[in-house]
mmCIF file of C-alpha atoms and ligand atoms in Angstrom:
data_model
loop_
_atom_site.group_PDB
_atom_site.id
_atom_site.type_symbol
_atom_site.label_atom_id
_atom_site.label_comp_id
_atom_site.label_asym_id
_atom_site.label_seq_id
_atom_site.Cartn_x
_atom_site.Cartn_y
_atom_site.Cartn_z
ATOM 1 C CA MET A 78 -58.411 -34.507 -38.931
ATOM 2 C CA THR A 79 -61.521 -31.622 -38.928
ATOM 3 C CA LYS A 80 -60.572 -30.139 -35.926
ATOM 4 C CA ILE A 81 -64.201 -28.585 -33.993
ATOM 5 C CA GLY A 82 -64.255 -25.790 -32.297
ATOM 6 C CA VAL A 83 -63.515 -25.197 -28.802
ATOM 7 C CA GLY A 84 -65.056 -22.063 -26.265
ATOM 8 C CA VAL A 85 -64.805 -21.834 -22.701
ATOM 9 C CA ILE A 86 -66.869 -19.974 -20.447
ATOM 10 C CA GLY A 87 -65.593 -19.545 -16.573
ATOM 11 C CA CYS A 88 -61.479 -19.703 -16.134
ATOM 12 C CA GLY A 89 -61.509 -20.521 -12.683
ATOM 13 C CA VAL A 90 -59.608 -23.070 -10.359
ATOM 14 C CA ILE A 91 -60.441 -25.992 -13.140
ATOM 15 C CA SER A 92 -60.328 -24.339 -16.199
ATOM 16 C CA ARG A 93 -56.327 -24.869 -16.368
ATOM 17 C CA ALA A 94 -56.696 -29.108 -16.086
ATOM 18 C CA TYR A 95 -58.898 -28.472 -18.663
ATOM 19 C CA MET A 96 -57.550 -26.772 -21.158
ATOM 20 C CA THR A 97 -53.995 -28.581 -20.548
ATOM 21 C CA ALA A 98 -56.246 -32.111 -21.770
ATOM 22 C CA MET A 99 -57.648 -29.735 -24.363
ATOM 23 C CA GLN A 100 -53.855 -30.595 -25.687
ATOM 24 C CA ARG A 101 -54.074 -34.536 -25.569
ATOM 25 C CA PHE A 102 -56.338 -34.779 -28.232
ATOM 26 C CA PRO A 103 -55.545 -33.722 -31.953
ATOM 27 C CA ASN A 104 -60.116 -33.466 -33.288
ATOM 28 C CA ILE A 105 -61.174 -30.202 -30.957
ATOM 29 C CA GLU A 106 -59.050 -26.632 -30.567
ATOM 30 C CA LEU A 107 -59.034 -24.437 -28.329
ATOM 31 C CA ARG A 108 -60.062 -20.898 -30.223
ATOM 32 C CA ALA A 109 -61.293 -18.007 -27.243
ATOM 33 C CA VAL A 110 -62.141 -18.248 -23.498
ATOM 34 C CA ALA A 111 -64.154 -15.762 -21.144
ATOM 35 C CA ASP A 112 -65.286 -15.490 -17.483
ATOM 36 C CA MET A 113 -67.174 -12.465 -16.662
ATOM 37 C CA ARG A 114 -64.534 -11.619 -14.756
ATOM 38 C CA THR A 115 -61.509 -10.245 -16.769
ATOM 39 C CA ALA A 116 -58.945 -11.642 -15.177
ATOM 40 C CA PRO A 117 -59.125 -14.782 -15.113
ATOM 41 C CA ALA A 118 -61.102 -14.724 -18.138
ATOM 42 C CA GLU A 119 -56.673 -13.474 -20.223
ATOM 43 C CA ALA A 120 -55.130 -15.599 -17.669
ATOM 44 C CA ARG A 121 -55.862 -18.236 -19.205
ATOM 45 C CA GLY A 122 -55.941 -16.160 -22.666
ATOM 46 C CA LYS A 123 -51.969 -15.445 -21.675
ATOM 47 C CA GLU A 124 -50.838 -19.463 -19.983
ATOM 48 C CA PHE A 125 -52.808 -21.364 -22.985
ATOM 49 C CA GLY A 126 -52.159 -18.211 -26.143
ATOM 50 C CA VAL A 127 -56.033 -17.943 -26.978
ATOM 51 C CA PRO A 128 -58.047 -14.917 -26.924
ATOM 52 C CA ALA A 129 -59.714 -13.757 -23.932
ATOM 53 C CA MET A 130 -62.986 -12.135 -24.326
ATOM 54 C CA ARG A 131 -66.839 -11.485 -22.710
ATOM 55 C CA VAL A 132 -69.008 -13.934 -22.129
ATOM 56 C CA ASP A 133 -71.766 -12.413 -25.632
ATOM 57 C CA GLN A 134 -68.640 -12.005 -27.951
ATOM 58 C CA LEU A 135 -67.640 -15.567 -27.807
ATOM 59 C CA LEU A 136 -71.028 -16.977 -28.677
ATOM 60 C CA LYS A 137 -70.790 -14.790 -31.160
ATOM 61 C CA ARG A 138 -67.474 -16.522 -32.429
ATOM 62 C CA ASP A 139 -68.120 -18.505 -35.716
ATOM 63 C CA ASP A 140 -64.947 -20.694 -35.352
ATOM 64 C CA VAL A 141 -66.477 -22.020 -31.691
ATOM 65 C CA GLU A 142 -68.728 -24.942 -32.760
ATOM 66 C CA ILE A 143 -68.762 -26.446 -28.716
ATOM 67 C CA VAL A 144 -68.299 -24.101 -25.568
ATOM 68 C CA VAL A 145 -66.664 -25.320 -21.870
ATOM 69 C CA ASN A 146 -69.269 -23.908 -19.351
ATOM 70 C CA LEU A 147 -67.129 -23.921 -16.598
ATOM 71 C CA THR A 148 -68.760 -21.868 -14.270
ATOM 72 C CA VAL A 149 -70.797 -23.118 -10.305
ATOM 73 C CA PRO A 150 -72.547 -24.520 -10.816
ATOM 74 C CA LEU A 151 -75.736 -21.881 -9.904
ATOM 75 C CA ALA A 152 -74.770 -20.270 -12.636
ATOM 76 C CA HIS A 153 -74.322 -23.480 -15.085
ATOM 77 C CA THR A 154 -77.834 -23.702 -16.849
ATOM 78 C CA ASP A 155 -77.911 -20.219 -17.814
ATOM 79 C CA VAL A 156 -75.016 -20.249 -18.973
ATOM 80 C CA SER A 157 -75.684 -23.038 -20.955
ATOM 81 C CA ARG A 158 -78.948 -21.807 -21.890
ATOM 82 C CA ALA A 159 -77.308 -18.551 -24.129
ATOM 83 C CA ILE A 160 -75.150 -21.439 -24.928
ATOM 84 C CA LEU A 161 -77.420 -23.436 -26.724
ATOM 85 C CA ASN A 162 -79.674 -20.089 -27.942
ATOM 86 C CA ALA A 163 -76.746 -18.771 -29.411
ATOM 87 C CA GLY A 164 -76.385 -21.893 -31.797
ATOM 88 C CA LYS A 165 -73.661 -24.200 -29.842
ATOM 89 C CA HIS A 166 -73.671 -27.946 -28.340
ATOM 90 C CA VAL A 167 -72.797 -27.378 -25.065
ATOM 91 C CA HIS A 168 -70.463 -29.465 -22.692
ATOM 92 C CA SER A 169 -71.009 -28.437 -18.881
ATOM 93 C CA GLU A 170 -69.136 -28.781 -15.598
ATOM 94 C CA LYS A 171 -71.666 -30.901 -12.853
ATOM 95 C CA PRO A 172 -74.401 -31.177 -11.965
ATOM 96 C CA LEU A 173 -75.898 -30.055 -15.059
ATOM 97 C CA GLY A 174 -78.618 -27.503 -13.761
ATOM 98 C CA VAL A 175 -78.222 -27.913 -9.345
ATOM 99 C CA ASP A 176 -82.434 -29.420 -9.670
ATOM 100 C CA MET A 177 -84.364 -31.296 -12.293
ATOM 101 C CA ALA A 178 -87.760 -28.371 -12.896
ATOM 102 C CA GLU A 179 -83.787 -26.431 -14.244
ATOM 103 C CA ALA A 180 -82.155 -29.163 -16.500
ATOM 104 C CA ARG A 181 -85.478 -30.791 -17.860
ATOM 105 C CA LYS A 182 -85.827 -27.233 -19.466
ATOM 106 C CA LEU A 183 -82.388 -27.391 -20.385
ATOM 107 C CA MET A 184 -82.102 -31.019 -22.305
ATOM 108 C CA GLU A 185 -85.758 -29.723 -23.891
ATOM 109 C CA LEU A 186 -84.491 -25.772 -25.832
ATOM 110 C CA ALA A 187 -80.796 -28.331 -27.212
ATOM 111 C CA GLU A 188 -84.166 -30.835 -28.555
ATOM 112 C CA GLN A 189 -86.186 -28.295 -29.840
ATOM 113 C CA LYS A 190 -82.831 -25.794 -31.129
ATOM 114 C CA GLY A 191 -81.485 -29.890 -33.067
ATOM 115 C CA LEU A 192 -78.092 -29.270 -30.457
ATOM 116 C CA ARG A 193 -76.560 -31.708 -28.222
ATOM 117 C CA ILE A 194 -75.864 -31.012 -24.482
ATOM 118 C CA GLY A 195 -73.124 -33.490 -22.950
ATOM 119 C CA CYS A 196 -71.607 -32.980 -19.030
ATOM 120 C CA ALA A 197 -69.050 -33.802 -16.812
ATOM 121 C CA PRO A 198 -67.659 -36.256 -15.213
ATOM 122 C CA ASP A 199 -66.267 -37.552 -18.339
ATOM 123 C CA THR A 200 -63.556 -39.375 -16.485
ATOM 124 C CA PHE A 201 -65.768 -42.380 -16.410
ATOM 125 C CA LEU A 202 -63.802 -42.911 -19.719
ATOM 126 C CA GLY A 203 -60.536 -43.567 -18.121
ATOM 127 C CA GLY A 204 -58.434 -46.081 -18.415
ATOM 128 C CA GLY A 205 -59.717 -47.899 -15.036
ATOM 129 C CA HIS A 206 -63.355 -47.254 -15.369
ATOM 130 C CA GLN A 207 -63.415 -48.908 -19.098
ATOM 131 C CA THR A 208 -60.619 -51.416 -17.728
ATOM 132 C CA ALA A 209 -63.710 -52.176 -14.869
ATOM 133 C CA ARG A 210 -66.327 -52.554 -17.672
ATOM 134 C CA LYS A 211 -64.738 -54.988 -19.937
ATOM 135 C CA LEU A 212 -63.779 -57.559 -16.693
ATOM 136 C CA ILE A 213 -68.351 -56.770 -15.689
ATOM 137 C CA ASP A 214 -69.585 -57.270 -19.344
ATOM 138 C CA ASP A 215 -67.366 -60.123 -19.694
ATOM 139 C CA GLY A 216 -68.132 -61.715 -17.246
ATOM 140 C CA ALA A 217 -65.327 -61.527 -14.623
ATOM 141 C CA ILE A 218 -68.022 -60.886 -11.720
ATOM 142 C CA GLY A 219 -71.201 -62.699 -13.168
ATOM 143 C CA SER A 220 -74.042 -60.935 -12.168
ATOM 144 C CA PRO A 221 -73.322 -57.696 -9.903
ATOM 145 C CA VAL A 222 -75.229 -58.220 -6.965
ATOM 146 C CA ALA A 223 -74.542 -54.974 -4.498
ATOM 147 C CA GLY A 224 -71.582 -52.872 -3.463
ATOM 148 C CA THR A 225 -70.429 -49.259 -2.713
ATOM 149 C CA ALA A 226 -69.174 -46.169 -3.161
ATOM 150 C CA ILE A 227 -67.980 -44.073 -0.695
ATOM 151 C CA PHE A 228 -66.681 -40.580 -0.548
ATOM 152 C CA ALA A 229 -65.894 -39.158 2.534
ATOM 153 C CA ARG A 230 -63.815 -36.310 3.569
ATOM 154 C CA PRO A 231 -64.217 -33.074 6.638
ATOM 155 C CA GLY A 232 -65.094 -30.719 3.641
ATOM 156 C CA HIS A 233 -62.833 -28.214 0.717
ATOM 157 C CA GLU A 234 -62.673 -25.292 2.470
ATOM 158 C CA LEU A 235 -59.065 -26.597 3.764
ATOM 159 C CA TRP A 236 -57.551 -26.688 0.429
ATOM 160 C CA HIS A 237 -59.797 -24.241 -1.800
ATOM 161 C CA PRO A 238 -59.518 -20.648 -1.561
ATOM 162 C CA ALA A 239 -63.310 -20.112 -2.792
ATOM 163 C CA PRO A 240 -64.899 -23.073 -1.110
ATOM 164 C CA GLY A 241 -68.578 -21.391 -0.452
ATOM 165 C CA PHE A 242 -69.789 -22.698 -3.317
ATOM 166 C CA TYR A 243 -70.149 -25.858 -2.083
ATOM 167 C CA TYR A 244 -72.674 -25.412 0.175
ATOM 168 C CA LEU A 245 -75.332 -23.516 -0.926
ATOM 169 C CA ARG A 246 -78.010 -24.562 -2.969
ATOM 170 C CA GLY A 247 -76.051 -26.618 -5.428
ATOM 171 C CA GLY A 248 -73.445 -27.648 -3.552
ATOM 172 C CA GLY A 249 -73.181 -29.544 -0.927
ATOM 173 C CA PRO A 250 -71.379 -33.675 -1.641
ATOM 174 C CA MET A 251 -73.776 -35.268 -2.787
ATOM 175 C CA LEU A 252 -74.682 -32.773 -6.048
ATOM 176 C CA ASP A 253 -70.636 -32.026 -5.909
ATOM 177 C CA MET A 254 -68.787 -35.963 -5.881
ATOM 178 C CA GLY A 255 -72.719 -38.095 -6.427
ATOM 179 C CA PRO A 256 -71.531 -37.207 -10.045
ATOM 180 C CA TYR A 257 -68.780 -39.438 -10.860
ATOM 181 C CA TYR A 258 -69.732 -42.138 -8.445
ATOM 182 C CA ILE A 259 -72.827 -42.771 -9.890
ATOM 183 C CA THR A 260 -72.062 -42.339 -13.394
ATOM 184 C CA ASP A 261 -69.613 -44.295 -13.079
ATOM 185 C CA LEU A 262 -71.607 -46.740 -12.049
ATOM 186 C CA VAL A 263 -75.376 -46.281 -15.097
ATOM 187 C CA GLN A 264 -71.682 -46.763 -17.085
ATOM 188 C CA LEU A 265 -71.335 -50.394 -15.536
ATOM 189 C CA LEU A 266 -74.550 -51.070 -14.071
ATOM 190 C CA GLY A 267 -77.361 -49.912 -15.886
ATOM 191 C CA PRO A 268 -79.769 -47.457 -14.861
ATOM 192 C CA ILE A 269 -81.403 -47.113 -11.400
ATOM 193 C CA ALA A 270 -84.980 -46.862 -10.561
ATOM 194 C CA SER A 271 -84.627 -46.204 -7.617
ATOM 195 C CA VAL A 272 -82.881 -44.296 -4.715
ATOM 196 C CA VAL A 273 -83.880 -44.656 -0.445
ATOM 197 C CA GLY A 274 -81.305 -42.183 1.841
ATOM 198 C CA SER A 275 -80.886 -40.700 4.224
ATOM 199 C CA THR A 276 -78.968 -37.050 5.103
ATOM 200 C CA SER A 277 -78.192 -35.097 8.064
ATOM 201 C CA ARG A 278 -75.554 -31.519 8.171
ATOM 202 C CA PRO A 279 -74.076 -31.548 11.808
ATOM 203 C CA ARG A 280 -73.003 -27.904 11.127
ATOM 204 C CA GLN A 281 -74.228 -24.424 10.147
ATOM 205 C CA GLU A 282 -71.001 -23.472 9.003
ATOM 206 C CA ARG A 283 -67.199 -23.671 8.043
ATOM 207 C CA THR A 284 -64.505 -21.535 8.230
ATOM 208 C CA ILE A 285 -62.219 -21.180 4.544
ATOM 209 C CA ALA A 286 -58.755 -22.779 5.728
ATOM 210 C CA THR A 287 -56.018 -21.571 3.471
ATOM 211 C CA GLY A 288 -55.574 -18.765 0.759
ATOM 212 C CA PRO A 289 -56.491 -13.935 0.859
ATOM 213 C CA LEU A 290 -59.777 -15.282 3.089
ATOM 214 C CA GLN A 291 -58.724 -17.869 5.883
ATOM 215 C CA GLY A 292 -60.940 -17.276 8.748
ATOM 216 C CA SER A 293 -63.933 -16.510 7.199
ATOM 217 C CA LYS A 294 -66.407 -17.930 8.083
ATOM 218 C CA ILE A 295 -69.173 -19.292 5.667
ATOM 219 C CA PRO A 296 -72.558 -20.674 6.001
ATOM 220 C CA VAL A 297 -74.219 -24.331 5.112
ATOM 221 C CA GLU A 298 -77.077 -24.310 3.074
ATOM 222 C CA VAL A 299 -77.112 -28.193 2.605
ATOM 223 C CA SER A 300 -77.437 -31.435 3.786
ATOM 224 C CA THR A 301 -73.459 -32.500 4.112
ATOM 225 C CA HIS A 302 -73.755 -35.655 4.539
ATOM 226 C CA VAL A 303 -75.265 -38.196 2.583
ATOM 227 C CA ALA A 304 -76.177 -41.747 3.115
ATOM 228 C CA GLY A 305 -78.622 -44.701 1.450
ATOM 229 C CA MET A 306 -78.415 -47.074 -2.055
ATOM 230 C CA LEU A 307 -79.146 -47.171 -5.054
ATOM 231 C CA GLU A 308 -80.838 -49.670 -7.092
ATOM 232 C CA PHE A 309 -80.964 -50.610 -10.319
ATOM 233 C CA VAL A 310 -83.105 -52.436 -12.615
ATOM 234 C CA SER A 311 -80.986 -55.310 -12.586
ATOM 235 C CA GLY A 312 -81.269 -55.873 -8.939
ATOM 236 C CA ALA A 313 -77.905 -54.303 -8.122
ATOM 237 C CA VAL A 314 -78.424 -52.423 -4.322
ATOM 238 C CA ILE A 315 -75.033 -50.964 -4.053
ATOM 239 C CA SER A 316 -74.162 -48.528 -0.298
ATOM 240 C CA VAL A 317 -74.118 -44.909 -0.983
ATOM 241 C CA LEU A 318 -71.918 -42.894 1.804
ATOM 242 C CA MET A 319 -71.240 -38.722 0.346
ATOM 243 C CA SER A 320 -70.091 -36.482 3.251
ATOM 244 C CA PHE A 321 -67.826 -33.521 4.133
ATOM 245 C CA ASP A 322 -68.104 -35.305 7.483
ATOM 246 C CA VAL A 323 -66.049 -37.446 7.801
ATOM 247 C CA PRO A 324 -62.304 -37.319 9.201
ATOM 248 C CA LYS A 325 -60.873 -40.004 7.723
ATOM 249 C CA HIS A 326 -61.298 -43.637 6.850
ATOM 250 C CA ASN A 327 -60.695 -46.535 5.383
ATOM 251 C CA HIS A 328 -62.974 -47.866 2.931
ATOM 252 C CA THR A 329 -62.449 -47.737 -1.444
ATOM 253 C CA PRO A 330 -63.690 -45.375 -3.577
ATOM 254 C CA ILE A 331 -66.530 -48.760 -5.243
ATOM 255 C CA GLU A 332 -66.850 -52.291 -4.649
ATOM 256 C CA ILE A 333 -69.361 -54.491 -7.216
ATOM 257 C CA TYR A 334 -70.213 -57.800 -6.183
ATOM 258 C CA GLY A 335 -71.454 -60.451 -8.371
ATOM 259 C CA THR A 336 -72.369 -63.625 -8.206
ATOM 260 C CA ALA A 337 -68.986 -64.766 -9.084
ATOM 261 C CA GLY A 338 -66.437 -62.860 -7.664
ATOM 262 C CA SER A 339 -66.041 -59.327 -6.834
ATOM 263 C CA LEU A 340 -64.169 -55.567 -8.467
ATOM 264 C CA LEU A 341 -62.441 -52.959 -6.679
ATOM 265 C CA VAL A 342 -63.231 -49.644 -9.605
ATOM 266 C CA PRO A 343 -60.675 -46.743 -9.090
ATOM 267 C CA ASP A 344 -62.012 -43.279 -7.526
ATOM 268 C CA PRO A 345 -63.804 -42.525 -11.094
ATOM 269 C CA ASN A 346 -61.809 -38.428 -9.961
ATOM 270 C CA ARG A 347 -59.658 -40.010 -11.679
ATOM 271 C CA PHE A 348 -59.557 -42.018 -15.483
ATOM 272 C CA GLY A 349 -56.849 -44.343 -14.351
ATOM 273 C CA GLY A 350 -56.244 -46.345 -11.538
ATOM 274 C CA GLU A 351 -55.584 -50.121 -10.043
ATOM 275 C CA VAL A 352 -58.634 -52.370 -10.871
ATOM 276 C CA MET A 353 -58.833 -55.178 -8.711
ATOM 277 C CA LEU A 354 -60.026 -58.458 -9.534
ATOM 278 C CA ALA A 355 -61.021 -61.315 -6.325
ATOM 279 C CA LYS A 356 -62.999 -64.791 -7.304
ATOM 280 C CA THR A 357 -65.137 -65.872 -5.118
ATOM 281 C CA GLY A 358 -62.743 -67.669 -2.036
ATOM 282 C CA GLY A 359 -59.761 -66.224 -4.224
ATOM 283 C CA GLU A 360 -57.070 -62.939 -3.677
ATOM 284 C CA TRP A 361 -57.704 -59.856 -4.912
ATOM 285 C CA ALA A 362 -55.373 -59.768 -8.578
ATOM 286 C CA ALA A 363 -54.283 -56.281 -10.061
ATOM 287 C CA GLN A 364 -56.327 -56.758 -13.661
ATOM 288 C CA PRO A 365 -54.578 -55.769 -16.502
ATOM 289 C CA LEU A 366 -55.806 -51.589 -18.123
ATOM 290 C CA THR A 367 -57.840 -52.700 -21.213
ATOM 291 C CA HIS A 368 -57.323 -49.452 -22.378
ATOM 292 C CA ALA A 369 -56.584 -46.036 -23.172
ATOM 293 C CA HIS A 370 -56.077 -42.386 -21.030
ATOM 294 C CA THR A 371 -55.157 -44.188 -17.467
ATOM 295 C CA ASP A 372 -51.424 -41.832 -16.232
ATOM 296 C CA GLY A 373 -53.197 -37.820 -15.869
ATOM 297 C CA GLU A 374 -55.245 -35.609 -16.457
ATOM 298 C CA PHE A 375 -57.521 -36.451 -19.562
ATOM 299 C CA ARG A 376 -60.240 -33.755 -18.169
ATOM 300 C CA SER A 377 -62.072 -32.859 -21.411
ATOM 301 C CA ILE A 378 -62.137 -35.967 -22.844
ATOM 302 C CA GLY A 379 -66.683 -35.726 -22.779
ATOM 303 C CA VAL A 380 -65.499 -32.643 -25.225
ATOM 304 C CA ALA A 381 -63.357 -34.802 -27.692
ATOM 305 C CA GLU A 382 -65.335 -38.273 -27.931
ATOM 306 C CA MET A 383 -68.312 -35.100 -28.305
ATOM 307 C CA ALA A 384 -66.348 -33.784 -31.459
ATOM 308 C CA ALA A 385 -65.678 -37.378 -32.825
ATOM 309 C CA ALA A 386 -69.809 -37.832 -32.271
ATOM 310 C CA ILE A 387 -70.408 -34.845 -34.599
ATOM 311 C CA ASN A 388 -68.267 -35.951 -37.171
ATOM 312 C CA ALA A 389 -69.266 -39.311 -37.326
ATOM 313 C CA ASN A 390 -72.755 -38.165 -36.730
ATOM 314 C CA ARG A 391 -73.875 -41.018 -33.653
ATOM 315 C CA PRO A 392 -74.514 -39.850 -29.849
ATOM 316 C CA HIS A 393 -71.958 -39.176 -28.026
ATOM 317 C CA ARG A 394 -70.778 -40.740 -24.325
ATOM 318 C CA ALA A 395 -70.566 -38.305 -21.424
ATOM 319 C CA SER A 396 -74.418 -37.069 -22.594
ATOM 320 C CA GLY A 397 -77.125 -34.902 -21.364
ATOM 321 C CA ALA A 398 -79.354 -37.324 -20.877
ATOM 322 C CA LEU A 399 -77.383 -39.714 -18.832
ATOM 323 C CA ALA A 400 -76.340 -36.221 -16.784
ATOM 324 C CA LEU A 401 -80.269 -35.985 -15.637
ATOM 325 C CA HIS A 402 -81.114 -39.471 -15.064
ATOM 326 C CA VAL A 403 -77.903 -39.542 -12.680
ATOM 327 C CA LEU A 404 -79.145 -35.940 -10.761
ATOM 328 C CA GLU A 405 -82.438 -37.415 -10.750
ATOM 329 C CA ALA A 406 -81.252 -39.388 -8.371
ATOM 330 C CA MET A 407 -79.252 -37.413 -7.062
ATOM 331 C CA GLU A 408 -82.146 -35.206 -5.459
ATOM 332 C CA ALA A 409 -83.840 -38.246 -4.491
ATOM 333 C CA PHE A 410 -81.839 -38.755 -1.696
ATOM 334 C CA GLN A 411 -82.723 -36.005 -0.157
ATOM 335 C CA LEU A 412 -86.156 -36.025 -1.317
ATOM 336 C CA SER A 413 -86.458 -39.507 -0.037
ATOM 337 C CA SER A 414 -85.034 -38.321 3.496
ATOM 338 C CA ASP A 415 -86.986 -35.384 3.680
ATOM 339 C CA GLN A 416 -90.673 -37.868 2.779
ATOM 340 C CA GLY A 417 -88.987 -40.752 5.017
ATOM 341 C CA ARG A 418 -90.328 -43.401 1.657
ATOM 342 C CA ARG A 419 -88.938 -44.961 -1.612
ATOM 343 C CA ILE A 420 -87.935 -42.436 -4.540
ATOM 344 C CA MET A 421 -89.106 -44.464 -7.773
ATOM 345 C CA LEU A 422 -86.881 -42.501 -10.888
ATOM 346 C CA GLU A 423 -88.969 -41.263 -13.775
ATOM 347 C CA THR A 424 -86.086 -40.889 -15.756
ATOM 348 C CA THR A 425 -84.011 -43.710 -17.481
ATOM 349 C CA VAL A 426 -80.178 -43.503 -19.656
ATOM 350 C CA GLU A 427 -78.831 -46.978 -21.367
ATOM 351 C CA ARG A 428 -75.552 -47.853 -20.636
ATOM 352 C CA PRO A 429 -72.902 -44.650 -23.520
ATOM 353 C CA ALA A 430 -71.733 -47.792 -25.197
ATOM 354 C CA MET A 431 -67.459 -49.242 -23.745
ATOM 355 C CA LEU A 432 -64.911 -47.022 -25.442
ATOM 356 C CA PRO A 433 -62.668 -50.120 -27.683
ATOM 357 C CA ALA A 434 -60.603 -51.200 -26.668
ATOM 358 C CA GLY A 435 -56.366 -50.621 -26.927
ATOM 359 C CA ARG A 436 -56.334 -47.062 -28.282
ATOM 360 C CA ALA A 437 -53.162 -45.300 -27.769
ATOM 361 C CA ASP A 438 -54.267 -41.988 -25.495
ATOM 362 C CA GLY A 439 -56.212 -38.589 -26.970
ATOM 363 C CA GLN A 440 -57.511 -41.577 -29.776
ATOM 364 C CA ILE A 441 -61.410 -42.155 -29.399
ATOM 365 C CA ASP A 442 -62.874 -44.087 -32.565
HETATM 366 N N1 NAD B 264 -62.392 -27.351 -8.319
HETATM 367 C C1 NAD B 264 -61.183 -28.083 -8.894
HETATM 368 O O1 NAD B 264 -61.132 -29.717 -8.257
HETATM 369 C C2 NAD B 264 -63.320 -28.782 -9.710
HETATM 370 C C3 NAD B 264 -63.222 -30.867 -9.975
HETATM 371 C C4 NAD B 264 -63.689 -30.484 -10.695
HETATM 372 C C5 NAD B 264 -65.163 -30.785 -11.299
HETATM 373 N N2 NAD B 264 -65.760 -28.879 -10.657
HETATM 374 C C6 NAD B 264 -66.794 -28.064 -10.554
HETATM 375 O O2 NAD B 264 -66.162 -27.906 -11.921
HETATM 376 C C7 NAD B 264 -66.892 -25.442 -12.062
HETATM 377 C C8 NAD B 264 -65.724 -24.554 -11.969
HETATM 378 O O3 NAD B 264 -65.263 -25.685 -10.895
HETATM 379 P P1 NAD B 264 -64.108 -24.277 -10.203
HETATM 380 O O4 NAD B 264 -63.393 -25.210 -9.348
HETATM 381 O O5 NAD B 264 -63.030 -24.170 -10.876
HETATM 382 O O6 NAD B 264 -64.312 -22.386 -9.399
HETATM 383 P P2 NAD B 264 -63.872 -21.334 -8.835
HETATM 384 O O7 NAD B 264 -65.289 -20.182 -9.001
HETATM 385 O O8 NAD B 264 -63.020 -21.514 -9.515
HETATM 386 O O9 NAD B 264 -63.968 -21.406 -10.523
HETATM 387 C C9 NAD B 264 -65.456 -20.372 -11.594
HETATM 388 C C10 NAD B 264 -65.521 -19.533 -12.862
HETATM 389 O O10 NAD B 264 -66.946 -19.389 -14.021
HETATM 390 C C11 NAD B 264 -66.787 -17.743 -13.838
HETATM 391 N N3 NAD B 264 -67.960 -17.839 -13.317
HETATM 392 C C12 NAD B 264 -69.409 -17.944 -12.538
HETATM 393 N N4 NAD B 264 -70.754 -17.387 -12.907
HETATM 394 C C13 NAD B 264 -70.191 -17.736 -14.562
HETATM 395 C C14 NAD B 264 -71.064 -16.494 -15.486
HETATM 396 N N5 NAD B 264 -72.744 -17.014 -15.358
HETATM 397 N N6 NAD B 264 -70.890 -16.167 -16.610
HETATM 398 C C15 NAD B 264 -69.653 -16.645 -16.623
HETATM 399 N N7 NAD B 264 -68.624 -16.282 -16.558
HETATM 400 C C16 NAD B 264 -68.753 -16.709 -14.394
HETATM 401 C C17 NAD B 264 -66.356 -17.149 -11.834
HETATM 402 O O11 NAD B 264 -65.531 -15.722 -12.167
HETATM 403 C C18 NAD B 264 -65.337 -17.756 -12.128
HETATM 404 O O12 NAD B 264 -63.872 -17.260 -12.435
HETATM 405 C C19 NAD B 264 -68.276 -25.980 -11.016
HETATM 406 O O13 NAD B 264 -68.793 -26.164 -10.889
HETATM 407 C C20 NAD B 264 -67.514 -27.294 -10.561
HETATM 408 O O14 NAD B 264 -68.134 -28.130 -9.010
HETATM 409 C C21 NAD B 264 -63.801 -28.361 -10.101
#
């Protein structure tokens, strides 16, 4: 198998999960790491046995074909643009950009250069979500009619050592967690037609609860409670709640209700999990998982899938076009709330193809 060389820019908290999971995919190989700060890059380089260097040096390497952008949201489009300008494919952490204007420009640049953009989340490629997809496509719940998508927590300042970015432009619960839920919903139900939203910001500052900055106050610039509706082209209407203002709750992450049954979809921030189905009037029953990548961390499966797509000359699944559509939907919640009206989306996207069932972990095609 021809391995595709991968570089990583951004060696913070999430980079270890990516670099560990990359070892599970035989078609990609980590070749170099970089960060705007020397120490984190050197630490990850040492940990994973690859050279650490400056960003400009990584971008000049001939043995790196895909660069994974794990920087903070406000830096995503600048770093992704530099990657494309260096002639390399990019896979970015979510969101693709902090607003549609910058994300659209990035997509245009990739188009001009004939390069690929991939974007997190790639959790929808996990076995829990692919199993849910297969059940829906096989008609297990009839036609999807409605559902819920709920992420509601007290806030990342409780566990993240440097959570400031979660409360600045580009952060907030919708741009941070919305991508997992809305991307999964698009792969399950198809494209979104319109959005209705209502948002609030109950606290103007937060207090860091852990690490060296414990006790420091951080400003809150964005809405921390976002509620609303996603109206799909298919006619399905999903009620959405993304919040950093909920102490505790008892909802499941995603529920889909159809004309013949209901489906509980596992946490879209994880790859596996339990898929439960109830036919109308019946009881919940756990469904056997039909797809691989269920048990553990596979963050970087989107990179491996892009590498497989490059080799096979076919579209990749965790695509920039999908991320752009999801970003437009996320942005529309705030727009709708500000303007007091339903927002019709301008972008659309085809559902990424289901992965083949019955494969082993690490096997894409
Ligand atoms: N922490 C998590 O659990 C988690 C999970 C999933 C996704 N994410 C996403 O991953 C991204 C990174 O999150 P994190 O928690 O690892 O953040 P982090 O702050 O721990 O790490 C980000 C790293 O990027 C570097 N960086 C920032 N701007 C840069 C630039 N312009 N050039 C080069 N390096 C730059 C920083 O020096 C830092 O080391 C975010 O988009 C976040 O939403 C995080």
